[in-house]
Amino acid sequence: MYQESVDALILLNKLGYGKPDTGLQLNLVFNPVGYGLPPQQESLEHDYKKELAKRFGIVFNRLFTITNMPIKRFEHALIRDGELDIYMGKLMSAHYGENVESVMCKSLVSIGWQGSVYDCDFNQMLLMPLEGKTESRDEHEVEFRGRKLWDWVPADLVGREIQTGRHCFGCTAGAGSSCTGSL
Ligand code: SF4
């Protein structure tokens, strides 16, 4: 898998991705292995740029660090290993209030396969739409409830309450986390 990833990056570089003056972006994403928070994004990006260039001649634009969210498969692993409370404690004690201003749900939405609207892709995975909330865990049932993308106008979204849960501490802990890395 490691070698395949390296080969893919070399191929993308050959096509111009990540190279200066091509306008083709190549961004990498770093998820921590294990149950810790990501390291500082800028210094990790610096290290990756140095090492990938030295070892393989690979160049790229940005490296985004993303916190592992305590949902779905990762949550199951935490429960299996008896680490869920410890991990949640880490996220909550690293909560940084200023990150709340820039979490991605304040400026983006996520759209389901049938047009349901969610505050973010994590809420989408948790089947927590803006409307049509239900206890059902059936994705098909959730997708058929509530207004769809084409039923909303942008003004409806302004000032409305965001659907939150304990997983949101994954976005606000430490340096913060979003689809473009730290906040
Ligand atoms: S997980 Fe919570 S804080 Fe993060 S983007 Fe989604 S709704 Fe916002």
Short mmCIF file of C-alpha atoms and ligand atoms in Angstrom, two decimals:
data_model
loop_
_atom_site.label_atom_id
_atom_site.label_comp_id
_atom_site.label_asym_id
_atom_site.label_seq_id
_atom_site.Cartn_x
_atom_site.Cartn_y
_atom_site.Cartn_z
CA MET A 1 0.00 0.00 0.00
CA TYR A 2 2.85 2.37 0.88
CA GLN A 3 4.61 1.71 -2.42
CA GLU A 4 1.35 2.09 -4.38
CA SER A 5 0.78 5.48 -2.72
CA VAL A 6 4.31 6.58 -3.59
CA ASP A 7 3.85 5.39 -7.19
CA ALA A 8 0.55 7.29 -7.44
CA LEU A 9 2.19 10.51 -6.20
CA ILE A 10 5.06 10.12 -8.67
CA LEU A 11 2.55 9.61 -11.48
CA LEU A 12 0.55 12.69 -10.41
CA ASN A 13 3.76 14.74 -10.35
CA LYS A 14 4.55 13.52 -13.88
CA LEU A 15 1.13 14.80 -14.98
CA GLY A 16 1.95 18.19 -13.44
CA TYR A 17 0.03 17.94 -10.15
CA GLY A 18 1.86 19.66 -7.31
CA LYS A 19 4.38 21.23 -9.72
CA PRO A 20 4.88 24.99 -9.67
CA ASP A 21 3.19 27.02 -12.42
CA THR A 22 0.89 24.23 -13.65
CA GLY A 23 -2.13 25.36 -11.60
CA LEU A 24 -2.69 21.68 -10.71
CA GLN A 25 -2.93 21.20 -6.96
CA LEU A 26 -1.73 18.11 -5.13
CA ASN A 27 -2.73 18.13 -1.45
CA LEU A 28 -2.10 15.33 1.02
CA VAL A 29 -4.16 14.43 4.08
CA PHE A 30 -2.70 13.14 7.34
CA ASN A 31 -4.81 11.19 9.86
CA PRO A 32 -3.13 10.20 13.12
CA VAL A 33 -2.47 6.51 13.59
CA GLY A 34 -3.78 5.39 16.97
CA TYR A 35 -5.79 7.41 19.42
CA GLY A 36 -3.95 10.72 19.58
CA LEU A 37 -4.58 14.18 18.14
CA PRO A 38 -2.75 15.24 14.95
CA PRO A 39 0.60 16.99 15.26
CA GLN A 40 1.02 20.62 14.27
CA GLN A 41 0.11 20.95 10.57
CA GLU A 42 2.79 23.39 9.39
CA SER A 43 5.72 21.51 10.88
CA LEU A 44 4.39 18.16 9.64
CA GLU A 45 3.93 19.61 6.13
CA HIS A 46 7.49 20.87 6.25
CA ASP A 47 8.79 17.40 7.29
CA TYR A 48 6.76 15.57 4.64
CA LYS A 49 7.90 17.96 1.91
CA LYS A 50 11.50 17.43 2.91
CA GLU A 51 11.33 13.64 3.23
CA LEU A 52 9.23 12.93 0.12
CA ALA A 53 11.48 15.15 -1.98
CA LYS A 54 14.63 13.54 -0.60
CA ARG A 55 13.48 9.93 -0.89
CA PHE A 56 11.37 9.98 -4.07
CA GLY A 57 11.63 13.43 -5.66
CA ILE A 58 7.91 13.96 -4.89
CA VAL A 59 6.54 17.51 -4.54
CA PHE A 60 3.09 18.60 -3.37
CA ASN A 61 1.24 21.77 -2.39
CA ARG A 62 -0.33 21.35 1.04
CA LEU A 63 -0.63 18.75 3.76
CA PHE A 64 -3.84 18.81 5.78
CA THR A 65 -3.98 17.24 9.24
CA ILE A 66 -7.43 15.88 10.13
CA THR A 67 -8.50 14.64 13.56
CA ASN A 68 -10.05 11.19 13.66
CA MET A 69 -13.73 11.69 14.43
CA PRO A 70 -15.22 9.43 17.11
CA ILE A 71 -17.91 8.09 14.77
CA LYS A 72 -18.60 4.93 12.80
CA ARG A 73 -15.59 2.63 12.19
CA PHE A 74 -13.21 4.65 14.36
CA GLU A 75 -15.76 4.79 17.17
CA HIS A 76 -16.23 1.04 16.93
CA ALA A 77 -12.46 0.57 17.25
CA LEU A 78 -12.40 2.87 20.30
CA ILE A 79 -15.22 0.89 21.93
CA ARG A 80 -13.55 -2.41 21.07
CA ASP A 81 -10.32 -1.28 22.71
CA GLY A 82 -12.01 0.34 25.72
CA GLU A 83 -10.60 3.73 24.62
CA LEU A 84 -13.75 5.70 23.80
CA ASP A 85 -13.99 7.60 27.12
CA ILE A 86 -10.26 8.31 27.10
CA TYR A 87 -10.34 9.62 23.53
CA MET A 88 -13.43 11.75 24.18
CA GLY A 89 -11.70 13.10 27.30
CA LYS A 90 -8.69 14.05 25.17
CA LEU A 91 -10.87 15.86 22.63
CA MET A 92 -12.91 17.66 25.27
CA SER A 93 -9.95 18.78 27.31
CA ALA A 94 -8.27 20.07 24.12
CA HIS A 95 -11.41 22.01 23.11
CA TYR A 96 -10.42 25.46 21.88
CA GLY A 97 -13.34 27.87 21.81
CA GLU A 98 -12.02 30.07 19.02
CA ASN A 99 -12.22 27.11 16.61
CA VAL A 100 -16.02 27.25 16.88
CA GLU A 101 -15.96 30.37 14.70
CA SER A 102 -14.36 28.54 11.78
CA VAL A 103 -15.76 25.00 11.85
CA MET A 104 -16.78 24.00 8.33
CA CYS A 105 -20.50 23.62 9.11
CA LYS A 106 -20.67 27.43 9.41
CA SER A 107 -19.97 27.88 5.72
CA LEU A 108 -20.58 24.53 3.98
CA VAL A 109 -23.27 21.88 3.75
CA SER A 110 -23.13 18.26 2.72
CA ILE A 111 -25.66 16.72 0.33
CA GLY A 112 -26.91 13.15 0.48
CA TRP A 113 -27.45 10.89 -2.51
CA GLN A 114 -31.18 11.73 -2.63
CA GLY A 115 -30.76 15.46 -1.97
CA SER A 116 -31.02 15.57 1.83
CA VAL A 117 -29.01 18.41 3.34
CA TYR A 118 -26.62 17.96 6.29
CA ASP A 119 -24.45 20.41 8.20
CA CYS A 120 -21.33 18.39 7.33
CA ASP A 121 -20.23 15.02 6.04
CA PHE A 122 -19.83 13.71 9.60
CA ASN A 123 -23.48 14.47 10.33
CA GLN A 124 -24.29 12.84 7.02
CA MET A 125 -22.51 9.65 8.10
CA LEU A 126 -24.46 9.83 11.37
CA LEU A 127 -27.75 10.34 9.46
CA MET A 128 -28.40 13.73 11.13
CA PRO A 129 -29.99 15.87 8.38
CA LEU A 130 -31.09 19.50 8.78
CA GLU A 131 -34.68 18.31 8.57
CA GLY A 132 -36.47 15.00 8.87
CA LYS A 133 -34.63 13.81 11.95
CA THR A 134 -35.59 10.34 13.02
CA GLU A 135 -34.24 7.68 15.31
CA SER A 136 -34.06 5.41 12.30
CA ARG A 137 -30.59 4.28 11.27
CA ASP A 138 -31.89 3.37 7.85
CA GLU A 139 -30.12 5.60 5.32
CA HIS A 140 -32.91 5.19 2.77
CA GLU A 141 -35.57 6.26 5.24
CA VAL A 142 -33.53 9.29 6.38
CA GLU A 143 -32.89 10.36 2.79
CA PHE A 144 -36.60 10.31 1.97
CA ARG A 145 -37.58 12.61 4.87
CA GLY A 146 -37.47 16.41 5.11
CA ARG A 147 -36.78 19.09 2.51
CA LYS A 148 -34.30 18.40 -0.26
CA LEU A 149 -31.54 20.60 -1.63
CA TRP A 150 -33.87 22.04 -4.30
CA ASP A 151 -36.51 22.93 -1.68
CA TRP A 152 -34.14 25.20 0.27
CA VAL A 153 -33.23 28.78 -0.51
CA PRO A 154 -29.95 30.14 0.91
CA ALA A 155 -31.81 32.54 3.24
CA ASP A 156 -33.37 29.53 5.02
CA LEU A 157 -29.92 28.43 6.09
CA VAL A 158 -28.89 31.74 7.65
CA GLY A 159 -29.03 31.74 11.44
CA ARG A 160 -30.48 28.27 11.79
CA GLU A 161 -29.23 26.00 14.52
CA ILE A 162 -26.52 23.51 13.54
CA GLN A 163 -27.09 19.87 14.49
CA THR A 164 -24.32 19.07 16.95
CA GLY A 165 -23.19 16.08 18.97
CA ARG A 166 -20.21 14.97 21.01
CA HIS A 167 -18.35 14.18 17.77
CA CYS A 168 -18.12 17.97 17.21
CA PHE A 169 -15.27 18.07 19.72
CA GLY A 170 -13.27 16.40 16.95
CA CYS A 171 -13.52 19.67 15.00
CA THR A 172 -12.75 22.01 17.87
CA ALA A 173 -9.94 20.17 19.68
CA GLY A 174 -6.40 21.49 19.54
CA ALA A 175 -5.60 23.28 16.30
CA GLY A 176 -9.06 22.37 14.99
CA SER A 177 -9.98 20.12 12.10
CA SER A 178 -11.86 20.50 8.82
CA CYS A 179 -11.78 19.17 5.27
CA THR A 180 -8.87 21.54 4.65
CA GLY A 181 -6.96 20.58 7.75
CA SER A 182 -6.40 22.62 10.90
CA LEU A 183 -8.51 25.72 11.45
S1 SF4 B 1 -18.88 17.65 13.27
FE1 SF4 B 1 -20.02 19.25 14.34
S2 SF4 B 1 -18.60 21.00 14.48
FE2 SF4 B 1 -17.77 19.58 12.96
S3 SF4 B 1 -18.51 20.36 11.02
FE3 SF4 B 1 -19.97 18.80 11.71
S4 SF4 B 1 -21.54 19.88 12.85
FE4 SF4 B 1 -19.80 21.26 12.62
#
